[in-house]
mmCIF file of C-alpha atoms in Angstrom:
data_model
loop_
_atom_site.group_PDB
_atom_site.id
_atom_site.type_symbol
_atom_site.label_atom_id
_atom_site.label_comp_id
_atom_site.label_asym_id
_atom_site.label_seq_id
_atom_site.Cartn_x
_atom_site.Cartn_y
_atom_site.Cartn_z
ATOM 1 C CA UNK A 34 -6.148 -20.419 25.738
ATOM 2 C CA UNK A 35 -7.374 -23.807 24.502
ATOM 3 C CA UNK A 36 -10.767 -25.333 25.100
ATOM 4 C CA UNK A 37 -10.796 -28.557 27.121
ATOM 5 C CA UNK A 38 -13.523 -29.924 24.862
ATOM 6 C CA UNK A 39 -11.591 -29.148 21.686
ATOM 7 C CA UNK A 40 -7.783 -28.817 21.941
ATOM 8 C CA UNK A 41 -7.653 -27.230 18.464
ATOM 9 C CA UNK A 42 -9.824 -24.315 19.548
ATOM 10 C CA UNK A 43 -7.904 -21.343 20.976
ATOM 11 C CA UNK A 44 -10.496 -18.797 22.014
ATOM 12 C CA UNK A 45 -8.154 -15.973 22.961
ATOM 13 C CA UNK A 46 -6.363 -16.121 19.612
ATOM 14 C CA UNK A 47 -9.645 -16.062 17.712
ATOM 15 C CA UNK A 48 -10.900 -13.112 19.756
ATOM 16 C CA UNK A 49 -7.715 -11.052 19.296
ATOM 17 C CA UNK A 50 -7.425 -11.598 15.553
ATOM 18 C CA UNK A 51 -11.183 -10.977 15.148
ATOM 19 C CA UNK A 52 -10.915 -7.558 16.829
ATOM 20 C CA UNK A 53 -7.824 -6.591 14.810
ATOM 21 C CA UNK A 54 -9.386 -7.669 11.518
ATOM 22 C CA UNK A 55 -12.726 -6.006 12.288
ATOM 23 C CA UNK A 56 -10.902 -2.730 12.984
ATOM 24 C CA UNK A 57 -8.998 -3.210 9.713
ATOM 25 C CA UNK A 58 -12.255 -3.692 7.789
ATOM 26 C CA UNK A 59 -13.658 -0.452 9.205
ATOM 27 C CA UNK A 60 -10.449 1.520 8.592
ATOM 28 C CA UNK A 61 -10.016 0.254 5.032
ATOM 29 C CA UNK A 62 -13.677 0.862 4.218
ATOM 30 C CA UNK A 63 -13.403 4.476 5.382
ATOM 31 C CA UNK A 64 -10.209 4.984 3.354
ATOM 32 C CA UNK A 65 -11.828 3.316 0.336
ATOM 33 C CA UNK A 66 -14.759 5.733 0.549
ATOM 34 C CA UNK A 67 -12.353 8.656 0.973
ATOM 35 C CA UNK A 68 -10.399 7.631 -2.129
ATOM 36 C CA UNK A 69 -13.598 7.436 -4.152
ATOM 37 C CA UNK A 70 -14.527 10.973 -3.028
ATOM 38 C CA UNK A 71 -11.217 12.524 -4.101
ATOM 39 C CA UNK A 72 -10.103 13.408 -7.601
ATOM 40 C CA UNK A 73 -8.805 10.001 -8.705
ATOM 41 C CA UNK A 74 -5.502 10.408 -10.522
ATOM 42 C CA UNK A 75 -4.045 7.278 -12.202
ATOM 43 C CA UNK A 76 -1.676 6.744 -9.287
ATOM 44 C CA UNK A 77 -4.583 6.629 -6.843
ATOM 45 C CA UNK A 78 -5.862 3.440 -8.461
ATOM 46 C CA UNK A 79 -2.822 1.594 -7.097
ATOM 47 C CA UNK A 80 -3.857 2.775 -3.638
ATOM 48 C CA UNK A 81 -7.371 1.593 -4.399
ATOM 49 C CA UNK A 82 -6.151 -1.889 -5.361
ATOM 50 C CA UNK A 83 -4.135 -2.203 -2.146
ATOM 51 C CA UNK A 84 -7.060 -1.057 0.002
ATOM 52 C CA UNK A 85 -9.450 -3.488 -1.736
ATOM 53 C CA UNK A 86 -7.030 -6.384 -1.204
ATOM 54 C CA UNK A 87 -6.590 -5.513 2.483
ATOM 55 C CA UNK A 88 -10.354 -5.137 2.948
ATOM 56 C CA UNK A 89 -11.130 -8.570 1.470
ATOM 57 C CA UNK A 90 -8.307 -10.155 3.468
ATOM 58 C CA UNK A 91 -9.430 -8.586 6.753
ATOM 59 C CA UNK A 92 -13.126 -9.272 6.104
ATOM 60 C CA UNK A 93 -12.518 -12.986 5.531
ATOM 61 C CA UNK A 94 -10.335 -13.271 8.638
ATOM 62 C CA UNK A 95 -13.026 -11.463 10.661
ATOM 63 C CA UNK A 96 -15.732 -13.861 9.464
ATOM 64 C CA UNK A 97 -13.639 -16.990 10.055
ATOM 65 C CA UNK A 98 -12.508 -15.920 13.518
ATOM 66 C CA UNK A 99 -16.001 -14.750 14.520
ATOM 67 C CA UNK A 100 -17.598 -18.038 13.430
ATOM 68 C CA UNK A 101 -14.884 -19.999 15.232
ATOM 69 C CA UNK A 102 -15.203 -17.912 18.387
ATOM 70 C CA UNK A 103 -18.995 -18.140 18.515
ATOM 71 C CA UNK A 104 -19.157 -21.889 17.793
ATOM 72 C CA UNK A 105 -16.157 -22.921 19.873
ATOM 73 C CA UNK A 106 -14.831 -24.901 16.908
ATOM 74 C CA UNK A 107 -12.245 -23.794 14.267
ATOM 75 C CA UNK A 108 -14.186 -22.808 11.141
ATOM 76 C CA UNK A 109 -11.340 -23.883 8.825
ATOM 77 C CA UNK A 110 -11.655 -27.487 9.960
ATOM 78 C CA UNK A 111 -14.096 -28.155 7.134
ATOM 79 C CA UNK A 112 -12.149 -29.170 3.963
ATOM 80 C CA UNK A 113 -14.216 -26.868 1.742
ATOM 81 C CA UNK A 114 -13.891 -23.849 4.036
ATOM 82 C CA UNK A 115 -10.151 -24.490 4.377
ATOM 83 C CA UNK A 116 -9.668 -24.336 0.598
ATOM 84 C CA UNK A 117 -11.831 -21.213 0.248
ATOM 85 C CA UNK A 118 -9.917 -19.466 3.025
ATOM 86 C CA UNK A 119 -6.549 -20.544 1.610
ATOM 87 C CA UNK A 120 -7.288 -19.382 -1.930
ATOM 88 C CA UNK A 121 -8.755 -16.040 -0.841
ATOM 89 C CA UNK A 122 -6.024 -15.151 1.639
ATOM 90 C CA UNK A 123 -3.244 -16.147 -0.752
ATOM 91 C CA UNK A 124 -4.769 -14.220 -3.678
ATOM 92 C CA UNK A 125 -5.414 -11.028 -1.702
ATOM 93 C CA UNK A 126 -2.005 -11.099 0.021
ATOM 94 C CA UNK A 127 -0.349 -11.510 -3.380
ATOM 95 C CA UNK A 128 -2.454 -8.692 -4.870
ATOM 96 C CA UNK A 129 -1.482 -6.400 -1.988
ATOM 97 C CA UNK A 130 2.237 -7.054 -2.477
ATOM 98 C CA UNK A 131 2.077 -6.616 -6.263
ATOM 99 C CA UNK A 132 -0.014 -3.440 -5.875
ATOM 100 C CA UNK A 133 2.691 -1.991 -3.615
ATOM 101 C CA UNK A 134 5.314 -2.940 -6.200
ATOM 102 C CA UNK A 135 3.339 -1.356 -9.065
ATOM 103 C CA UNK A 136 2.735 1.785 -7.025
ATOM 104 C CA UNK A 137 6.449 2.181 -6.357
ATOM 105 C CA UNK A 138 7.344 1.464 -9.990
ATOM 106 C CA UNK A 139 4.899 4.082 -11.209
ATOM 107 C CA UNK A 140 6.164 6.742 -8.804
ATOM 108 C CA UNK A 141 9.806 5.868 -9.520
ATOM 109 C CA UNK A 142 9.053 6.083 -13.255
ATOM 110 C CA UNK A 143 7.378 9.480 -12.894
ATOM 111 C CA UNK A 144 9.773 11.094 -10.422
ATOM 112 C CA UNK A 145 13.143 9.557 -11.301
ATOM 113 C CA UNK A 146 12.692 8.964 -15.035
ATOM 114 C CA UNK A 147 10.269 11.882 -15.516
ATOM 115 C CA UNK A 148 7.821 9.764 -17.521
ATOM 116 C CA UNK A 149 4.664 11.805 -17.089
ATOM 117 C CA UNK A 150 2.429 10.029 -19.609
ATOM 118 C CA UNK A 151 0.741 7.728 -17.060
ATOM 119 C CA UNK A 152 -2.863 7.074 -18.104
ATOM 120 C CA UNK A 153 -5.752 5.414 -16.336
ATOM 121 C CA UNK A 154 -5.920 2.841 -19.126
ATOM 122 C CA UNK A 155 -2.316 1.793 -18.569
ATOM 123 C CA UNK A 156 -2.799 1.636 -14.793
ATOM 124 C CA UNK A 157 -5.956 -0.427 -15.354
ATOM 125 C CA UNK A 158 -3.997 -2.950 -17.438
ATOM 126 C CA UNK A 159 -1.299 -3.199 -14.750
ATOM 127 C CA UNK A 160 -3.861 -3.821 -12.028
ATOM 128 C CA UNK A 161 -5.782 -6.340 -14.135
ATOM 129 C CA UNK A 162 -2.570 -8.323 -14.616
ATOM 130 C CA UNK A 163 -1.861 -7.946 -10.901
ATOM 131 C CA UNK A 164 -5.111 -9.626 -9.902
ATOM 132 C CA UNK A 165 -4.884 -12.289 -12.630
ATOM 133 C CA UNK A 166 -1.384 -13.264 -11.456
ATOM 134 C CA UNK A 167 -2.550 -13.292 -7.829
ATOM 135 C CA UNK A 168 -5.552 -15.523 -8.519
ATOM 136 C CA UNK A 169 -3.565 -17.915 -10.716
ATOM 137 C CA UNK A 170 -0.773 -18.181 -8.134
ATOM 138 C CA UNK A 171 -3.327 -19.014 -5.435
ATOM 139 C CA UNK A 172 -4.500 -21.978 -7.551
ATOM 140 C CA UNK A 173 -1.029 -23.380 -8.305
ATOM 141 C CA UNK A 174 -1.226 -25.483 -5.144
ATOM 142 C CA UNK A 175 -3.646 -27.779 -6.972
ATOM 143 C CA UNK A 176 -1.227 -28.600 -9.812
ATOM 144 C CA UNK A 177 -0.128 -31.862 -8.180
ATOM 145 C CA UNK A 178 -3.562 -32.668 -6.784
ATOM 146 C CA UNK A 179 -2.909 -31.388 -3.279
ATOM 147 C CA UNK A 180 -4.377 -28.284 -1.643
ATOM 148 C CA UNK A 181 -4.225 -25.934 1.307
ATOM 149 C CA UNK A 182 -3.688 -27.341 4.787
ATOM 150 C CA UNK A 183 -4.732 -26.077 8.207
ATOM 151 C CA UNK A 184 -2.000 -24.237 10.069
ATOM 152 C CA UNK A 185 -1.180 -25.283 13.680
ATOM 153 C CA UNK A 186 -3.207 -22.498 15.363
ATOM 154 C CA UNK A 187 -6.265 -23.344 13.235
ATOM 155 C CA UNK A 188 -6.655 -19.663 12.355
ATOM 156 C CA UNK A 189 -6.250 -20.110 8.606
ATOM 157 C CA UNK A 190 -5.049 -22.453 5.838
ATOM 158 C CA UNK A 191 -1.903 -22.151 3.750
ATOM 159 C CA UNK A 192 0.532 -24.046 1.551
ATOM 160 C CA UNK A 193 1.969 -27.180 3.134
ATOM 161 C CA UNK A 194 5.375 -25.887 4.225
ATOM 162 C CA UNK A 195 6.501 -29.331 5.401
ATOM 163 C CA UNK A 196 5.854 -31.013 2.050
ATOM 164 C CA UNK A 197 8.826 -32.435 0.145
ATOM 165 C CA UNK A 198 6.901 -32.456 -3.114
ATOM 166 C CA UNK A 199 8.935 -30.406 -5.658
ATOM 167 C CA UNK A 200 5.833 -28.530 -6.818
ATOM 168 C CA UNK A 201 4.887 -27.608 -3.256
ATOM 169 C CA UNK A 202 8.452 -26.558 -2.436
ATOM 170 C CA UNK A 203 8.562 -24.324 -5.519
ATOM 171 C CA UNK A 204 5.236 -22.742 -4.570
ATOM 172 C CA UNK A 205 6.424 -22.156 -0.998
ATOM 173 C CA UNK A 206 9.617 -20.468 -2.203
ATOM 174 C CA UNK A 207 7.641 -18.316 -4.650
ATOM 175 C CA UNK A 208 5.318 -17.172 -1.873
ATOM 176 C CA UNK A 209 8.176 -16.314 0.472
ATOM 177 C CA UNK A 210 10.147 -14.469 -2.200
ATOM 178 C CA UNK A 211 7.048 -12.466 -3.061
ATOM 179 C CA UNK A 212 6.690 -11.402 0.572
ATOM 180 C CA UNK A 213 10.337 -10.400 1.041
ATOM 181 C CA UNK A 214 12.094 -9.604 -2.251
ATOM 182 C CA UNK A 215 9.341 -7.370 -3.659
ATOM 183 C CA UNK A 216 9.109 -5.071 -0.587
ATOM 184 C CA UNK A 217 12.913 -4.831 -0.440
ATOM 185 C CA UNK A 218 13.034 -3.776 -4.099
ATOM 186 C CA UNK A 219 10.230 -1.313 -3.375
ATOM 187 C CA UNK A 220 12.262 0.269 -0.586
ATOM 188 C CA UNK A 221 15.218 0.591 -2.980
ATOM 189 C CA UNK A 222 12.934 2.325 -5.496
ATOM 190 C CA UNK A 223 11.769 4.839 -2.895
ATOM 191 C CA UNK A 224 15.336 5.482 -1.742
ATOM 192 C CA UNK A 225 16.036 6.421 -5.375
ATOM 193 C CA UNK A 226 12.965 8.652 -5.290
ATOM 194 C CA UNK A 227 14.252 10.298 -2.116
ATOM 195 C CA UNK A 228 17.613 10.961 -3.795
ATOM 196 C CA UNK A 229 15.807 12.511 -6.739
ATOM 197 C CA UNK A 230 13.871 14.709 -4.337
ATOM 198 C CA UNK A 231 17.137 16.155 -3.035
ATOM 199 C CA UNK A 232 18.155 17.049 -6.583
ATOM 200 C CA UNK A 233 14.757 18.632 -7.275
ATOM 201 C CA UNK A 234 14.886 20.479 -3.973
ATOM 202 C CA UNK A 235 18.273 21.949 -4.857
ATOM 203 C CA UNK A 236 16.998 22.960 -8.300
ATOM 204 C CA UNK A 237 14.004 24.685 -6.740
ATOM 205 C CA UNK A 238 16.242 26.577 -4.336
ATOM 206 C CA UNK A 239 18.412 27.742 -7.218
ATOM 207 C CA UNK A 240 15.333 28.908 -9.128
ATOM 208 C CA UNK A 241 14.081 30.751 -6.047
ATOM 209 C CA UNK A 242 17.445 32.404 -5.518
ATOM 210 C CA UNK A 243 17.648 33.530 -9.145
ATOM 211 C CA UNK A 244 14.008 34.625 -9.114
ATOM 212 C CA UNK A 245 14.490 36.746 -6.023
ATOM 213 C CA UNK A 246 17.761 38.270 -7.207
ATOM 214 C CA UNK A 247 16.398 39.453 -10.555
ATOM 215 C CA UNK A 248 13.242 41.560 -10.278
ATOM 216 C CA UNK A 249 13.016 41.722 -14.056
ATOM 217 C CA UNK A 250 12.681 37.927 -14.470
ATOM 218 C CA UNK A 251 9.295 36.660 -15.728
ATOM 219 C CA UNK A 252 7.338 34.630 -13.152
ATOM 220 C CA UNK A 253 6.363 32.096 -15.809
ATOM 221 C CA UNK A 254 9.640 30.176 -15.864
ATOM 222 C CA UNK A 255 9.740 27.072 -18.031
ATOM 223 C CA UNK A 256 11.410 25.082 -15.274
ATOM 224 C CA UNK A 257 8.638 25.915 -12.854
ATOM 225 C CA UNK A 258 6.026 24.844 -15.397
ATOM 226 C CA UNK A 259 7.819 21.494 -15.787
ATOM 227 C CA UNK A 260 7.822 20.963 -12.053
ATOM 228 C CA UNK A 261 4.148 21.850 -11.878
ATOM 229 C CA UNK A 262 3.375 19.221 -14.497
ATOM 230 C CA UNK A 263 5.158 16.655 -12.373
ATOM 231 C CA UNK A 264 3.208 17.780 -9.337
ATOM 232 C CA UNK A 265 -0.006 16.588 -10.957
ATOM 233 C CA UNK A 266 1.286 13.086 -10.470
ATOM 234 C CA UNK A 267 1.930 13.716 -6.783
ATOM 235 C CA UNK A 268 -1.707 14.346 -5.897
ATOM 236 C CA UNK A 269 -1.266 17.867 -4.579
ATOM 237 C CA UNK A 270 -4.124 20.085 -5.655
ATOM 238 C CA UNK A 271 -2.645 23.111 -3.947
ATOM 239 C CA UNK A 272 0.496 22.835 -6.034
ATOM 240 C CA UNK A 273 -1.477 22.604 -9.250
ATOM 241 C CA UNK A 274 -3.790 25.484 -8.423
ATOM 242 C CA UNK A 275 -0.981 27.777 -7.334
ATOM 243 C CA UNK A 276 1.163 26.816 -10.297
ATOM 244 C CA UNK A 277 -1.619 27.355 -12.834
ATOM 245 C CA UNK A 278 -2.551 30.716 -11.363
ATOM 246 C CA UNK A 279 1.064 31.803 -11.455
ATOM 247 C CA UNK A 280 1.563 30.564 -15.004
ATOM 248 C CA UNK A 281 -1.485 32.425 -16.240
ATOM 249 C CA UNK A 282 -0.553 35.755 -14.618
ATOM 250 C CA UNK A 283 0.909 38.406 -16.932
ATOM 251 C CA UNK A 284 4.543 39.412 -16.346
ATOM 252 C CA UNK A 285 5.184 42.536 -14.267
ATOM 253 C CA UNK A 286 8.317 44.577 -14.034
ATOM 254 C CA UNK A 287 7.646 46.476 -10.844
ATOM 255 C CA UNK A 288 9.406 45.568 -7.602
ATOM 256 C CA UNK A 289 6.079 44.870 -5.950
ATOM 257 C CA UNK A 290 4.942 42.452 -8.660
ATOM 258 C CA UNK A 291 8.297 40.628 -8.709
ATOM 259 C CA UNK A 292 8.274 40.353 -4.946
ATOM 260 C CA UNK A 293 4.778 38.866 -5.043
ATOM 261 C CA UNK A 294 5.804 36.412 -7.761
ATOM 262 C CA UNK A 295 8.811 35.332 -5.718
ATOM 263 C CA UNK A 296 6.604 34.761 -2.687
ATOM 264 C CA UNK A 297 4.119 32.779 -4.756
ATOM 265 C CA UNK A 298 6.935 30.709 -6.254
ATOM 266 C CA UNK A 299 8.313 30.011 -2.795
ATOM 267 C CA UNK A 300 4.932 28.695 -1.674
ATOM 268 C CA UNK A 301 4.653 26.531 -4.795
ATOM 269 C CA UNK A 302 8.162 25.174 -4.237
ATOM 270 C CA UNK A 303 7.417 24.352 -0.615
ATOM 271 C CA UNK A 304 4.162 22.566 -1.498
ATOM 272 C CA UNK A 305 5.767 20.684 -4.364
ATOM 273 C CA UNK A 306 8.700 19.605 -2.192
ATOM 274 C CA UNK A 307 6.292 18.459 0.523
ATOM 275 C CA UNK A 308 4.263 16.444 -2.002
ATOM 276 C CA UNK A 309 7.360 14.641 -3.264
ATOM 277 C CA UNK A 310 8.582 13.875 0.246
ATOM 278 C CA UNK A 311 5.151 12.545 1.225
ATOM 279 C CA UNK A 312 5.184 10.195 -1.764
ATOM 280 C CA UNK A 313 8.593 8.806 -0.801
ATOM 281 C CA UNK A 314 7.820 8.582 2.914
ATOM 282 C CA UNK A 315 4.513 6.799 2.322
ATOM 283 C CA UNK A 316 6.126 4.205 0.065
ATOM 284 C CA UNK A 317 9.011 3.530 2.435
ATOM 285 C CA UNK A 318 6.651 3.349 5.438
ATOM 286 C CA UNK A 319 4.222 0.918 3.776
ATOM 287 C CA UNK A 320 7.028 -1.375 2.569
ATOM 288 C CA UNK A 321 8.986 -1.277 5.828
ATOM 289 C CA UNK A 322 5.907 -2.007 7.951
ATOM 290 C CA UNK A 323 4.934 -4.830 5.579
ATOM 291 C CA UNK A 324 8.343 -6.482 5.941
ATOM 292 C CA UNK A 325 8.402 -6.000 9.717
ATOM 293 C CA UNK A 326 4.959 -7.559 10.224
ATOM 294 C CA UNK A 327 5.341 -10.444 7.752
ATOM 295 C CA UNK A 328 8.954 -11.419 8.470
ATOM 296 C CA UNK A 329 7.837 -13.790 11.229
ATOM 297 C CA UNK A 330 5.535 -15.733 8.906
ATOM 298 C CA UNK A 331 8.260 -15.990 6.267
ATOM 299 C CA UNK A 332 10.888 -17.101 8.797
ATOM 300 C CA UNK A 333 8.592 -19.787 10.197
ATOM 301 C CA UNK A 334 7.768 -21.035 6.699
ATOM 302 C CA UNK A 335 11.476 -21.552 5.991
ATOM 303 C CA UNK A 336 11.927 -23.304 9.346
ATOM 304 C CA UNK A 337 9.103 -25.713 8.493
ATOM 305 C CA UNK A 338 10.431 -26.241 4.964
ATOM 306 C CA UNK A 339 13.919 -27.198 6.183
ATOM 307 C CA UNK A 340 12.887 -29.238 9.231
ATOM 308 C CA UNK A 341 9.789 -30.866 7.760
ATOM 309 C CA UNK A 342 7.966 -30.226 11.038
ATOM 310 C CA UNK A 343 5.157 -27.906 12.013
ATOM 311 C CA UNK A 344 5.771 -25.194 14.598
ATOM 312 C CA UNK A 345 3.702 -25.037 17.767
ATOM 313 C CA UNK A 346 0.242 -23.522 17.626
ATOM 314 C CA UNK A 347 1.368 -20.751 19.998
ATOM 315 C CA UNK A 348 4.171 -19.631 17.662
ATOM 316 C CA UNK A 349 1.942 -19.909 14.594
ATOM 317 C CA UNK A 350 -0.848 -17.977 16.298
ATOM 318 C CA UNK A 351 1.352 -15.082 17.399
ATOM 319 C CA UNK A 352 3.031 -14.725 13.977
ATOM 320 C CA UNK A 353 -0.377 -14.838 12.246
ATOM 321 C CA UNK A 354 -1.810 -12.109 14.485
ATOM 322 C CA UNK A 355 1.241 -9.885 13.889
ATOM 323 C CA UNK A 356 0.891 -10.324 10.119
ATOM 324 C CA UNK A 357 -2.828 -9.504 10.305
ATOM 325 C CA UNK A 358 -1.970 -6.119 11.837
ATOM 326 C CA UNK A 359 -0.620 -5.105 8.419
ATOM 327 C CA UNK A 360 -4.148 -4.749 7.036
ATOM 328 C CA UNK A 361 -4.814 -2.184 9.771
ATOM 329 C CA UNK A 362 -1.467 -0.406 9.390
ATOM 330 C CA UNK A 363 -1.815 0.457 5.690
ATOM 331 C CA UNK A 364 -4.895 2.715 5.973
ATOM 332 C CA UNK A 365 -3.328 4.456 8.968
ATOM 333 C CA UNK A 366 -0.203 5.202 6.911
ATOM 334 C CA UNK A 367 -2.280 6.422 3.964
ATOM 335 C CA UNK A 368 -4.272 8.865 6.086
ATOM 336 C CA UNK A 369 -1.249 10.023 8.090
ATOM 337 C CA UNK A 370 0.823 10.945 5.039
ATOM 338 C CA UNK A 371 -1.679 11.974 2.361
ATOM 339 C CA UNK A 372 -3.100 15.391 3.275
ATOM 340 C CA UNK A 373 -5.890 15.316 0.721
ATOM 341 C CA UNK A 374 -6.953 11.820 1.730
ATOM 342 C CA UNK A 375 -6.839 12.819 5.395
ATOM 343 C CA UNK A 376 -9.084 15.811 4.669
ATOM 344 C CA UNK A 377 -11.542 13.543 2.845
ATOM 345 C CA UNK A 378 -11.617 11.094 5.779
ATOM 346 C CA UNK A 379 -12.237 13.903 8.256
ATOM 347 C CA UNK A 380 -15.133 15.115 6.133
ATOM 348 C CA UNK A 381 -16.549 11.594 5.939
ATOM 349 C CA UNK A 382 -16.547 11.090 9.710
ATOM 350 C CA UNK A 383 -17.929 14.599 10.334
ATOM 351 C CA UNK A 384 -14.822 16.198 11.835
ATOM 352 C CA UNK A 385 -14.588 18.730 8.999
ATOM 353 C CA UNK A 386 -17.219 20.321 6.807
ATOM 354 C CA UNK A 387 -16.896 19.894 3.028
ATOM 355 C CA UNK A 388 -15.978 23.118 1.219
ATOM 356 C CA UNK A 389 -19.039 25.080 0.131
ATOM 357 C CA UNK A 390 -19.775 25.020 -3.594
ATOM 358 C CA UNK A 391 -19.444 28.340 -5.369
ATOM 359 C CA UNK A 392 -22.756 29.740 -6.549
#
């Protein structure tokens, strides 16, 4: 795997991580375009921030690995390029983690606490702070006059995990806690969301049972209207359209009208329940995959911090490649879970035709 002329050059590693990162750039770019084509609710801007962070991360890794592979020399060997790579990767990784945390907080706040007054302005402030914190944290390594160092596999640069400098140790611990504690808290938030979904699901079933049993009941129930308002924050256009149509329909007292209202309500309930479950599943999937793919990097950083020794380039290379897969996993999860986003992607790549505009 290593070049005889340059023992620090590991061609196979550079090739593998280049292919993974290039695929991640393509996937994230497609998802980014799909998000921009959809009706962008405030919550979608958190998705946008995560996709942008992953795209920048993957693009830089692709460039570095491609230059290294083509020249037969690690591109990060230059002091200037090492610092640029270190700052960019640290800032974008931090922004991705914080974006996931903000996304979960927003959805927990809306679903569990029923705070529906989420505005684009407020989301914009959150994301601005997210990127400011990420950029500042990536520069903290220079507080004591040091900087980023080349990792054993020469794939990238990072904090000096072996340093005994108190500032460097504090920065290393901060970085590791960010990569582990935040996703764990996010999973807890989505477990709470899932529990709330069960309560909502039971409430919907009770409403459906009552609605079906009483043919005289008006189809414009206040509870259903409240649920429909919440659905707007779950990105389900079908729920909103069906709910609005039902809410605007005049009340009927005939058996046929009541039966139709019950059927319509059942469809709304099913779509609403599906939207909530998709929100929870997406959050849990993104956080769980993030932890699974980054746990190796975090574990190795602690090993180097406690032993004061670098790991082998083989171990560093494998853990780095596994972590890089995360930038490819996120867009796959987004498209797999979000029906509207999946439809937009299919239209972008020509698998589906966009709906015809009404004349």
